[in-house]
């Protein structure tokens, strides 16, 4: 398996169940976009298929798939609809918190086979340390898929007796705290250009009591679960999820434009667009670029996964290479979607043409912090043996 040629048949029952849902996900993409959230019944069908359990620890009933299979499934769903793929990715990565919690708390939040969880890592909240629990207040942006969640997590700065706590290195101390979604207020703030159907609006809580065992620090804590998946770079898995959505969306855009140019006639002529040299060259370059991005990412995943399954810690260069591959794949995917949109001509600007949606979705994905342009600078520092902030690498 390499480049653009893969399927999810080999992944097992979950792969088959998700494949069955793809036609409906694709057919309802416009409905999802208009609703500005993943429809509740579609989210429930994905949950029943196991789509949100891909990275959940096996110890509490999860699939605990390796990162490459995670990539393949997310990219496949995103090929049907990028917003649906994004919601799967966010729900799946939120379950990584289970590997850091005591098992009773992990089971309480993540244990049900069809539970949907989500949240925002960024420490936009404030949590007062009250001994055995935190008192949490805050408002978080980019709460993707939150309307369908039973549990949400929110990052928060930790205070004690009114004083901000700090890590040993002097950085502000923050944790991600999980609470029932019924405790949250949802704010209709998701009015955006692309990935409209992700429902990534704000949510807030005020004075919610959160037991300490329902909190994790992905920066300061060590995973309790010894599985290789939880040794894999956590922020690398998040970046991998974002890039998987981007790659699946771009691959589908290429497939759509390929079918279109085979049948569409050139203006004023009887030839199909497929017979034009410029179209042939543009499509060939886009295919090569996307296949190369897939291949580079697969190699980066394989390198980190081999290290994760060994006894030593994953190297800084391995982590940086993974993040670089994810950022590169997301950037290339946006360029490919632009090529497909341009080749689509005037018909691509209409709202009933999926190429314009894929173009918009691709460029919103490039704005995620895990794959944003700043990642290239961090990776470059590591490549050149220069000092770099490695806390979230």
mmCIF file of C-alpha atoms in Angstrom:
data_model
loop_
_atom_site.group_PDB
_atom_site.id
_atom_site.type_symbol
_atom_site.label_atom_id
_atom_site.label_comp_id
_atom_site.label_asym_id
_atom_site.label_seq_id
_atom_site.Cartn_x
_atom_site.Cartn_y
_atom_site.Cartn_z
ATOM 1 C CA UNK A 1 0.000 0.000 0.000
ATOM 2 C CA UNK A 2 1.415 3.371 -0.992
ATOM 3 C CA UNK A 3 0.350 6.741 -2.276
ATOM 4 C CA UNK A 4 -3.285 7.012 -3.290
ATOM 5 C CA UNK A 5 -4.010 3.288 -3.553
ATOM 6 C CA UNK A 6 -5.466 1.908 -0.332
ATOM 7 C CA UNK A 7 -8.753 0.794 1.138
ATOM 8 C CA UNK A 8 -10.018 -0.037 4.619
ATOM 9 C CA UNK A 9 -11.242 -3.583 3.970
ATOM 10 C CA UNK A 10 -8.197 -5.006 5.747
ATOM 11 C CA UNK A 11 -8.893 -3.165 9.005
ATOM 12 C CA UNK A 12 -11.667 -5.523 10.029
ATOM 13 C CA UNK A 13 -15.282 -5.151 11.050
ATOM 14 C CA UNK A 14 -15.081 -1.438 11.734
ATOM 15 C CA UNK A 15 -13.729 -0.846 8.228
ATOM 16 C CA UNK A 16 -16.614 -2.747 6.650
ATOM 17 C CA UNK A 17 -19.220 -0.951 8.757
ATOM 18 C CA UNK A 18 -17.804 2.469 7.850
ATOM 19 C CA UNK A 19 -17.688 1.581 4.143
ATOM 20 C CA UNK A 20 -21.416 0.846 4.268
ATOM 21 C CA UNK A 21 -22.047 4.386 5.574
ATOM 22 C CA UNK A 22 -19.986 6.234 2.952
ATOM 23 C CA UNK A 23 -22.735 6.643 0.323
ATOM 24 C CA UNK A 24 -25.090 8.199 2.895
ATOM 25 C CA UNK A 25 -22.347 10.467 4.281
ATOM 26 C CA UNK A 26 -21.596 11.667 0.752
ATOM 27 C CA UNK A 27 -25.245 12.098 -0.247
ATOM 28 C CA UNK A 28 -25.921 14.171 2.889
ATOM 29 C CA UNK A 29 -22.827 16.398 2.667
ATOM 30 C CA UNK A 30 -24.876 19.404 1.568
ATOM 31 C CA UNK A 31 -27.382 18.798 4.380
ATOM 32 C CA UNK A 32 -24.490 18.596 6.847
ATOM 33 C CA UNK A 33 -23.046 21.865 5.577
ATOM 34 C CA UNK A 34 -26.405 23.666 5.716
ATOM 35 C CA UNK A 35 -27.020 22.427 9.264
ATOM 36 C CA UNK A 36 -23.492 23.549 10.251
ATOM 37 C CA UNK A 37 -23.103 20.333 12.234
ATOM 38 C CA UNK A 38 -23.028 16.590 11.668
ATOM 39 C CA UNK A 39 -26.668 15.403 11.806
ATOM 40 C CA UNK A 40 -27.342 13.563 15.061
ATOM 41 C CA UNK A 41 -28.600 10.407 13.360
ATOM 42 C CA UNK A 42 -25.494 10.229 11.140
ATOM 43 C CA UNK A 43 -23.243 10.716 14.175
ATOM 44 C CA UNK A 44 -25.113 7.892 15.919
ATOM 45 C CA UNK A 45 -24.609 5.580 12.932
ATOM 46 C CA UNK A 46 -20.872 6.342 12.901
ATOM 47 C CA UNK A 47 -20.736 5.682 16.645
ATOM 48 C CA UNK A 48 -22.521 2.350 16.213
ATOM 49 C CA UNK A 49 -20.001 1.421 13.510
ATOM 50 C CA UNK A 50 -17.144 2.021 15.956
ATOM 51 C CA UNK A 51 -15.769 5.041 14.086
ATOM 52 C CA UNK A 52 -15.120 6.951 17.306
ATOM 53 C CA UNK A 53 -13.338 4.058 19.069
ATOM 54 C CA UNK A 54 -10.302 3.805 16.793
ATOM 55 C CA UNK A 55 -7.760 5.047 19.356
ATOM 56 C CA UNK A 56 -9.604 4.153 22.554
ATOM 57 C CA UNK A 57 -7.587 1.794 24.801
ATOM 58 C CA UNK A 58 -8.378 -1.874 24.325
ATOM 59 C CA UNK A 59 -8.457 -2.194 28.125
ATOM 60 C CA UNK A 60 -11.785 -0.329 28.178
ATOM 61 C CA UNK A 61 -13.193 -1.847 24.999
ATOM 62 C CA UNK A 62 -11.581 0.330 22.336
ATOM 63 C CA UNK A 63 -9.982 -0.770 19.074
ATOM 64 C CA UNK A 64 -6.552 0.757 19.804
ATOM 65 C CA UNK A 65 -5.663 0.746 16.091
ATOM 66 C CA UNK A 66 -2.194 1.646 14.933
ATOM 67 C CA UNK A 67 -1.747 5.202 13.565
ATOM 68 C CA UNK A 68 -1.645 4.148 9.910
ATOM 69 C CA UNK A 69 -5.055 2.466 10.163
ATOM 70 C CA UNK A 70 -6.380 5.548 11.966
ATOM 71 C CA UNK A 71 -5.157 7.659 9.033
ATOM 72 C CA UNK A 72 -6.741 5.379 6.446
ATOM 73 C CA UNK A 73 -10.174 5.398 8.102
ATOM 74 C CA UNK A 74 -10.287 9.154 8.716
ATOM 75 C CA UNK A 75 -9.135 9.876 5.154
ATOM 76 C CA UNK A 76 -11.771 7.510 3.780
ATOM 77 C CA UNK A 77 -14.607 9.197 5.701
ATOM 78 C CA UNK A 78 -13.277 12.620 4.663
ATOM 79 C CA UNK A 79 -13.384 11.464 1.050
ATOM 80 C CA UNK A 80 -17.162 11.185 1.457
ATOM 81 C CA UNK A 81 -17.381 14.493 3.341
ATOM 82 C CA UNK A 82 -14.556 16.425 4.973
ATOM 83 C CA UNK A 83 -16.773 17.694 7.791
ATOM 84 C CA UNK A 84 -17.780 14.152 8.728
ATOM 85 C CA UNK A 85 -14.138 13.055 8.618
ATOM 86 C CA UNK A 86 -13.194 15.991 10.839
ATOM 87 C CA UNK A 87 -15.840 15.066 13.440
ATOM 88 C CA UNK A 88 -14.556 11.484 13.475
ATOM 89 C CA UNK A 89 -10.982 12.724 13.910
ATOM 90 C CA UNK A 90 -11.835 15.019 16.838
ATOM 91 C CA UNK A 91 -13.904 12.397 18.649
ATOM 92 C CA UNK A 92 -11.197 9.764 18.167
ATOM 93 C CA UNK A 93 -8.329 11.951 19.401
ATOM 94 C CA UNK A 94 -10.347 13.007 22.458
ATOM 95 C CA UNK A 95 -10.429 9.358 23.585
ATOM 96 C CA UNK A 96 -6.639 9.462 24.032
ATOM 97 C CA UNK A 97 -7.368 11.015 27.416
ATOM 98 C CA UNK A 98 -8.530 7.595 28.591
ATOM 99 C CA UNK A 99 -4.942 6.323 28.441
ATOM 100 C CA UNK A 100 -3.903 8.921 31.040
ATOM 101 C CA UNK A 101 -6.743 8.464 33.546
ATOM 102 C CA UNK A 102 -7.309 5.924 36.311
ATOM 103 C CA UNK A 103 -9.372 3.124 34.781
ATOM 104 C CA UNK A 104 -12.600 3.855 36.721
ATOM 105 C CA UNK A 105 -12.675 7.439 35.435
ATOM 106 C CA UNK A 106 -11.739 6.334 31.916
ATOM 107 C CA UNK A 107 -14.594 3.813 31.891
ATOM 108 C CA UNK A 108 -17.057 6.367 33.243
ATOM 109 C CA UNK A 109 -16.329 8.766 30.379
ATOM 110 C CA UNK A 110 -15.189 6.620 27.466
ATOM 111 C CA UNK A 111 -16.402 3.110 28.335
ATOM 112 C CA UNK A 112 -19.632 2.880 26.321
ATOM 113 C CA UNK A 113 -19.134 1.449 22.821
ATOM 114 C CA UNK A 114 -21.251 4.176 21.208
ATOM 115 C CA UNK A 115 -20.179 7.164 23.304
ATOM 116 C CA UNK A 116 -19.157 10.322 21.466
ATOM 117 C CA UNK A 117 -16.636 12.588 23.179
ATOM 118 C CA UNK A 118 -14.902 15.777 22.155
ATOM 119 C CA UNK A 119 -13.319 18.911 23.465
ATOM 120 C CA UNK A 120 -10.641 21.546 23.086
ATOM 121 C CA UNK A 121 -7.108 21.126 24.392
ATOM 122 C CA UNK A 122 -6.258 24.851 24.359
ATOM 123 C CA UNK A 123 -6.268 26.153 27.967
ATOM 124 C CA UNK A 124 -9.034 28.731 27.537
ATOM 125 C CA UNK A 125 -10.601 27.939 30.908
ATOM 126 C CA UNK A 126 -9.725 28.555 34.544
ATOM 127 C CA UNK A 127 -9.795 25.772 37.156
ATOM 128 C CA UNK A 128 -9.488 26.402 40.889
ATOM 129 C CA UNK A 129 -7.821 23.547 42.799
ATOM 130 C CA UNK A 130 -10.204 22.630 45.631
ATOM 131 C CA UNK A 131 -8.375 19.577 46.954
ATOM 132 C CA UNK A 132 -10.101 16.540 45.514
ATOM 133 C CA UNK A 133 -11.702 18.437 42.629
ATOM 134 C CA UNK A 134 -11.417 21.469 40.395
ATOM 135 C CA UNK A 135 -13.971 24.247 40.016
ATOM 136 C CA UNK A 136 -14.000 24.970 36.283
ATOM 137 C CA UNK A 137 -15.188 27.966 34.292
ATOM 138 C CA UNK A 138 -14.379 28.983 30.743
ATOM 139 C CA UNK A 139 -15.344 29.300 27.113
ATOM 140 C CA UNK A 140 -13.696 27.291 24.350
ATOM 141 C CA UNK A 141 -13.585 27.860 20.596
ATOM 142 C CA UNK A 142 -13.434 25.176 17.870
ATOM 143 C CA UNK A 143 -15.626 22.683 19.728
ATOM 144 C CA UNK A 144 -15.936 20.391 16.708
ATOM 145 C CA UNK A 145 -18.770 17.872 16.911
ATOM 146 C CA UNK A 146 -19.660 19.011 20.421
ATOM 147 C CA UNK A 147 -23.419 19.032 19.831
ATOM 148 C CA UNK A 148 -23.346 15.224 19.466
ATOM 149 C CA UNK A 149 -21.103 14.574 22.473
ATOM 150 C CA UNK A 150 -22.000 13.020 25.810
ATOM 151 C CA UNK A 151 -18.731 14.225 27.387
ATOM 152 C CA UNK A 152 -16.545 17.238 26.637
ATOM 153 C CA UNK A 153 -13.055 18.235 27.675
ATOM 154 C CA UNK A 154 -11.721 21.743 28.076
ATOM 155 C CA UNK A 155 -8.174 22.889 28.678
ATOM 156 C CA UNK A 156 -7.732 25.141 31.698
ATOM 157 C CA UNK A 157 -5.055 27.016 33.593
ATOM 158 C CA UNK A 158 -4.821 25.673 37.144
ATOM 159 C CA UNK A 159 -5.040 28.067 40.082
ATOM 160 C CA UNK A 160 -4.690 27.383 43.812
ATOM 161 C CA UNK A 161 -5.647 29.961 46.414
ATOM 162 C CA UNK A 162 -5.925 32.438 43.552
ATOM 163 C CA UNK A 163 -2.372 31.849 42.310
ATOM 164 C CA UNK A 164 -1.563 30.420 38.879
ATOM 165 C CA UNK A 165 0.312 27.136 39.234
ATOM 166 C CA UNK A 166 3.373 26.354 37.107
ATOM 167 C CA UNK A 167 5.215 23.393 35.636
ATOM 168 C CA UNK A 168 8.742 22.719 36.886
ATOM 169 C CA UNK A 169 10.128 24.704 33.932
ATOM 170 C CA UNK A 170 8.139 27.775 34.961
ATOM 171 C CA UNK A 171 5.485 27.514 32.244
ATOM 172 C CA UNK A 172 1.835 27.959 33.280
ATOM 173 C CA UNK A 173 0.313 24.700 34.524
ATOM 174 C CA UNK A 174 -2.723 23.542 32.587
ATOM 175 C CA UNK A 175 -4.821 20.409 32.356
ATOM 176 C CA UNK A 176 -7.722 19.141 30.261
ATOM 177 C CA UNK A 177 -10.820 18.572 32.372
ATOM 178 C CA UNK A 178 -13.722 16.341 31.274
ATOM 179 C CA UNK A 179 -17.352 16.966 32.209
ATOM 180 C CA UNK A 180 -20.807 15.859 31.017
ATOM 181 C CA UNK A 181 -21.892 17.770 27.918
ATOM 182 C CA UNK A 182 -25.148 18.589 29.703
ATOM 183 C CA UNK A 183 -23.125 20.941 31.934
ATOM 184 C CA UNK A 184 -22.126 23.088 28.941
ATOM 185 C CA UNK A 185 -23.829 25.958 27.152
ATOM 186 C CA UNK A 186 -23.448 25.944 23.353
ATOM 187 C CA UNK A 187 -22.911 29.192 21.479
ATOM 188 C CA UNK A 188 -23.923 29.610 17.827
ATOM 189 C CA UNK A 189 -20.578 31.007 16.671
ATOM 190 C CA UNK A 190 -19.692 28.685 13.768
ATOM 191 C CA UNK A 191 -20.241 30.915 10.710
ATOM 192 C CA UNK A 192 -17.246 30.141 8.507
ATOM 193 C CA UNK A 193 -15.962 29.609 4.971
ATOM 194 C CA UNK A 194 -15.219 25.886 5.070
ATOM 195 C CA UNK A 195 -15.675 22.756 7.179
ATOM 196 C CA UNK A 196 -19.066 24.259 7.932
ATOM 197 C CA UNK A 197 -20.603 20.931 8.855
ATOM 198 C CA UNK A 198 -18.240 20.269 11.759
ATOM 199 C CA UNK A 199 -20.324 22.236 14.255
ATOM 200 C CA UNK A 200 -17.131 23.766 15.652
ATOM 201 C CA UNK A 201 -18.835 26.471 17.671
ATOM 202 C CA UNK A 202 -17.974 27.692 21.148
ATOM 203 C CA UNK A 203 -19.094 26.033 24.363
ATOM 204 C CA UNK A 204 -18.814 27.289 27.928
ATOM 205 C CA UNK A 205 -19.231 26.223 31.546
ATOM 206 C CA UNK A 206 -19.478 28.180 34.761
ATOM 207 C CA UNK A 207 -18.468 26.806 38.153
ATOM 208 C CA UNK A 208 -18.567 23.118 37.214
ATOM 209 C CA UNK A 209 -17.161 20.690 39.773
ATOM 210 C CA UNK A 210 -14.743 18.256 38.101
ATOM 211 C CA UNK A 211 -13.166 15.409 40.138
ATOM 212 C CA UNK A 212 -9.397 15.414 39.694
ATOM 213 C CA UNK A 213 -9.374 11.895 38.269
ATOM 214 C CA UNK A 214 -11.334 13.257 35.289
ATOM 215 C CA UNK A 215 -8.446 15.493 34.271
ATOM 216 C CA UNK A 216 -5.209 14.937 32.363
ATOM 217 C CA UNK A 217 -2.099 16.884 31.454
ATOM 218 C CA UNK A 218 -0.903 15.810 28.035
ATOM 219 C CA UNK A 219 2.258 17.838 28.686
ATOM 220 C CA UNK A 220 3.130 16.832 32.250
ATOM 221 C CA UNK A 221 1.491 13.423 32.821
ATOM 222 C CA UNK A 222 2.655 10.039 31.597
ATOM 223 C CA UNK A 223 0.084 7.661 30.089
ATOM 224 C CA UNK A 224 -1.002 4.929 32.471
ATOM 225 C CA UNK A 225 -1.746 2.575 29.595
ATOM 226 C CA UNK A 226 1.492 0.903 28.412
ATOM 227 C CA UNK A 227 0.329 0.403 24.804
ATOM 228 C CA UNK A 228 2.631 1.579 22.006
ATOM 229 C CA UNK A 229 -0.136 3.827 20.660
ATOM 230 C CA UNK A 230 0.054 5.994 23.786
ATOM 231 C CA UNK A 231 3.806 6.280 23.491
ATOM 232 C CA UNK A 232 3.282 7.655 19.978
ATOM 233 C CA UNK A 233 3.450 11.491 19.990
ATOM 234 C CA UNK A 234 0.022 12.700 21.119
ATOM 235 C CA UNK A 235 0.193 16.000 19.277
ATOM 236 C CA UNK A 236 1.541 14.072 16.314
ATOM 237 C CA UNK A 237 -1.648 11.980 16.360
ATOM 238 C CA UNK A 238 -3.738 15.150 16.391
ATOM 239 C CA UNK A 239 -1.756 16.552 13.451
ATOM 240 C CA UNK A 240 -2.114 13.189 11.708
ATOM 241 C CA UNK A 241 -5.881 13.432 12.105
ATOM 242 C CA UNK A 242 -5.995 16.898 10.546
ATOM 243 C CA UNK A 243 -3.787 15.887 7.625
ATOM 244 C CA UNK A 244 -5.798 12.695 7.097
ATOM 245 C CA UNK A 245 -8.948 14.768 6.620
ATOM 246 C CA UNK A 246 -7.105 17.031 4.204
ATOM 247 C CA UNK A 247 -5.679 14.125 2.197
ATOM 248 C CA UNK A 248 -8.990 12.284 1.936
ATOM 249 C CA UNK A 249 -10.759 15.444 0.829
ATOM 250 C CA UNK A 250 -8.087 16.162 -1.810
ATOM 251 C CA UNK A 251 -8.083 12.624 -3.122
ATOM 252 C CA UNK A 252 -11.853 12.823 -3.626
ATOM 253 C CA UNK A 253 -11.467 16.188 -5.403
ATOM 254 C CA UNK A 254 -8.985 14.589 -7.798
ATOM 255 C CA UNK A 255 -11.348 11.696 -8.462
ATOM 256 C CA UNK A 256 -14.185 14.118 -9.180
ATOM 257 C CA UNK A 257 -12.172 16.248 -11.584
ATOM 258 C CA UNK A 258 -10.865 13.139 -13.327
ATOM 259 C CA UNK A 259 -14.411 11.991 -14.072
ATOM 260 C CA UNK A 260 -15.467 15.490 -15.095
ATOM 261 C CA UNK A 261 -12.710 16.134 -17.643
ATOM 262 C CA UNK A 262 -13.338 12.762 -19.273
ATOM 263 C CA UNK A 263 -16.858 13.843 -20.247
ATOM 264 C CA UNK A 264 -16.845 17.648 -20.341
ATOM 265 C CA UNK A 265 -16.312 19.270 -23.729
ATOM 266 C CA UNK A 266 -13.993 22.215 -24.331
ATOM 267 C CA UNK A 267 -15.745 25.542 -25.066
ATOM 268 C CA UNK A 268 -16.535 25.827 -28.763
ATOM 269 C CA UNK A 269 -15.075 22.437 -29.650
ATOM 270 C CA UNK A 270 -15.969 18.806 -29.799
ATOM 271 C CA UNK A 271 -13.008 17.495 -27.833
ATOM 272 C CA UNK A 272 -13.235 16.417 -24.228
ATOM 273 C CA UNK A 273 -11.177 18.338 -21.700
ATOM 274 C CA UNK A 274 -9.155 15.171 -21.174
ATOM 275 C CA UNK A 275 -7.617 15.720 -24.621
ATOM 276 C CA UNK A 276 -6.145 19.124 -23.695
ATOM 277 C CA UNK A 277 -2.433 19.073 -22.924
ATOM 278 C CA UNK A 278 -2.708 21.662 -20.118
ATOM 279 C CA UNK A 279 -5.403 19.633 -18.368
ATOM 280 C CA UNK A 280 -3.352 16.475 -18.707
ATOM 281 C CA UNK A 281 -0.273 18.161 -17.231
ATOM 282 C CA UNK A 282 -2.171 19.816 -14.346
ATOM 283 C CA UNK A 283 -3.897 16.584 -13.385
ATOM 284 C CA UNK A 284 -0.645 14.619 -13.586
ATOM 285 C CA UNK A 285 1.225 17.108 -11.382
ATOM 286 C CA UNK A 286 -1.574 17.166 -8.822
ATOM 287 C CA UNK A 287 -1.679 13.367 -8.715
ATOM 288 C CA UNK A 288 2.073 13.141 -8.236
ATOM 289 C CA UNK A 289 2.059 15.804 -5.513
ATOM 290 C CA UNK A 290 -0.743 14.161 -3.560
ATOM 291 C CA UNK A 291 0.717 10.678 -3.919
ATOM 292 C CA UNK A 292 4.068 12.022 -2.708
ATOM 293 C CA UNK A 293 2.434 13.638 0.320
ATOM 294 C CA UNK A 294 0.678 10.372 1.169
ATOM 295 C CA UNK A 295 3.920 8.444 0.789
ATOM 296 C CA UNK A 296 5.988 10.850 2.893
ATOM 297 C CA UNK A 297 3.378 10.765 5.651
ATOM 298 C CA UNK A 298 3.203 6.965 5.584
ATOM 299 C CA UNK A 299 6.995 6.765 5.960
ATOM 300 C CA UNK A 300 6.982 9.263 8.831
ATOM 301 C CA UNK A 301 4.249 7.281 10.595
ATOM 302 C CA UNK A 302 6.166 4.039 10.090
ATOM 303 C CA UNK A 303 9.331 5.556 11.564
ATOM 304 C CA UNK A 304 7.588 6.841 14.695
ATOM 305 C CA UNK A 305 5.578 3.645 15.086
ATOM 306 C CA UNK A 306 8.730 1.519 14.976
ATOM 307 C CA UNK A 307 10.221 3.679 17.740
ATOM 308 C CA UNK A 308 6.975 3.573 19.760
ATOM 309 C CA UNK A 309 7.046 -0.217 19.720
ATOM 310 C CA UNK A 310 10.628 -0.257 20.991
ATOM 311 C CA UNK A 311 11.960 0.325 24.478
ATOM 312 C CA UNK A 312 13.397 3.823 24.015
ATOM 313 C CA UNK A 313 11.587 7.137 23.839
ATOM 314 C CA UNK A 314 10.608 8.414 20.404
ATOM 315 C CA UNK A 315 13.370 10.640 19.077
ATOM 316 C CA UNK A 316 12.954 14.376 18.637
ATOM 317 C CA UNK A 317 13.802 14.032 14.949
ATOM 318 C CA UNK A 318 11.162 11.312 14.554
ATOM 319 C CA UNK A 319 8.520 13.521 16.141
ATOM 320 C CA UNK A 320 9.570 16.540 14.090
ATOM 321 C CA UNK A 321 9.527 14.508 10.886
ATOM 322 C CA UNK A 322 5.981 13.338 11.624
ATOM 323 C CA UNK A 323 4.760 16.878 12.231
ATOM 324 C CA UNK A 324 6.528 18.102 9.104
ATOM 325 C CA UNK A 325 4.905 15.345 7.040
ATOM 326 C CA UNK A 326 1.470 16.254 8.438
ATOM 327 C CA UNK A 327 1.879 19.970 7.724
ATOM 328 C CA UNK A 328 3.221 19.225 4.259
ATOM 329 C CA UNK A 329 0.322 16.870 3.472
ATOM 330 C CA UNK A 330 -2.230 19.468 4.584
ATOM 331 C CA UNK A 331 -0.601 22.182 2.485
ATOM 332 C CA UNK A 332 -0.305 19.977 -0.603
ATOM 333 C CA UNK A 333 -3.911 18.864 -0.201
ATOM 334 C CA UNK A 334 -5.074 22.482 -0.325
ATOM 335 C CA UNK A 335 -3.028 23.071 -3.488
ATOM 336 C CA UNK A 336 -4.528 19.960 -5.109
ATOM 337 C CA UNK A 337 -8.057 21.095 -4.252
ATOM 338 C CA UNK A 338 -7.269 24.475 -5.825
ATOM 339 C CA UNK A 339 -6.114 22.709 -8.992
ATOM 340 C CA UNK A 340 -9.304 20.623 -9.108
ATOM 341 C CA UNK A 341 -11.441 23.718 -8.504
ATOM 342 C CA UNK A 342 -9.644 25.639 -11.261
ATOM 343 C CA UNK A 343 -10.007 22.781 -13.740
ATOM 344 C CA UNK A 344 -13.692 22.676 -12.859
ATOM 345 C CA UNK A 345 -14.146 26.029 -14.574
ATOM 346 C CA UNK A 346 -17.209 28.209 -14.152
ATOM 347 C CA UNK A 347 -19.417 25.330 -13.013
ATOM 348 C CA UNK A 348 -17.239 24.867 -9.920
ATOM 349 C CA UNK A 349 -18.345 28.187 -8.405
ATOM 350 C CA UNK A 350 -21.942 27.068 -7.938
ATOM 351 C CA UNK A 351 -23.021 25.903 -4.505
ATOM 352 C CA UNK A 352 -24.339 22.592 -5.847
ATOM 353 C CA UNK A 353 -20.869 21.679 -7.152
ATOM 354 C CA UNK A 354 -18.881 19.744 -4.561
ATOM 355 C CA UNK A 355 -15.530 21.039 -5.866
ATOM 356 C CA UNK A 356 -16.141 24.469 -4.334
ATOM 357 C CA UNK A 357 -16.918 22.850 -0.977
ATOM 358 C CA UNK A 358 -13.779 20.726 -1.126
ATOM 359 C CA UNK A 359 -11.752 23.836 -2.010
ATOM 360 C CA UNK A 360 -13.142 25.738 0.992
ATOM 361 C CA UNK A 361 -12.789 22.790 3.379
ATOM 362 C CA UNK A 362 -9.173 22.240 2.338
ATOM 363 C CA UNK A 363 -8.138 25.801 3.086
ATOM 364 C CA UNK A 364 -9.815 25.891 6.491
ATOM 365 C CA UNK A 365 -7.915 22.725 7.450
ATOM 366 C CA UNK A 366 -4.612 24.534 6.826
ATOM 367 C CA UNK A 367 -5.451 26.928 9.679
ATOM 368 C CA UNK A 368 -5.394 24.296 12.427
ATOM 369 C CA UNK A 369 -2.529 24.924 14.843
ATOM 370 C CA UNK A 370 -1.310 21.323 14.564
ATOM 371 C CA UNK A 371 -0.545 21.718 10.854
ATOM 372 C CA UNK A 372 -0.218 25.499 10.491
ATOM 373 C CA UNK A 373 2.763 27.100 8.702
ATOM 374 C CA UNK A 374 4.593 27.610 12.024
ATOM 375 C CA UNK A 375 5.158 23.833 12.131
ATOM 376 C CA UNK A 376 7.614 24.174 9.247
ATOM 377 C CA UNK A 377 9.728 26.556 11.319
ATOM 378 C CA UNK A 378 9.799 24.183 14.303
ATOM 379 C CA UNK A 379 10.707 21.234 12.080
ATOM 380 C CA UNK A 380 13.401 23.304 10.402
ATOM 381 C CA UNK A 381 14.931 24.165 13.764
ATOM 382 C CA UNK A 382 15.151 20.465 14.620
ATOM 383 C CA UNK A 383 16.605 19.605 11.207
ATOM 384 C CA UNK A 384 19.274 22.270 11.690
ATOM 385 C CA UNK A 385 20.006 21.333 15.313
ATOM 386 C CA UNK A 386 18.794 24.694 16.564
ATOM 387 C CA UNK A 387 16.990 25.295 19.903
ATOM 388 C CA UNK A 388 13.247 24.646 19.586
ATOM 389 C CA UNK A 389 10.190 24.467 21.826
ATOM 390 C CA UNK A 390 9.497 20.744 21.977
ATOM 391 C CA UNK A 391 6.688 20.723 24.553
ATOM 392 C CA UNK A 392 3.945 20.147 21.972
ATOM 393 C CA UNK A 393 5.987 18.266 19.385
#
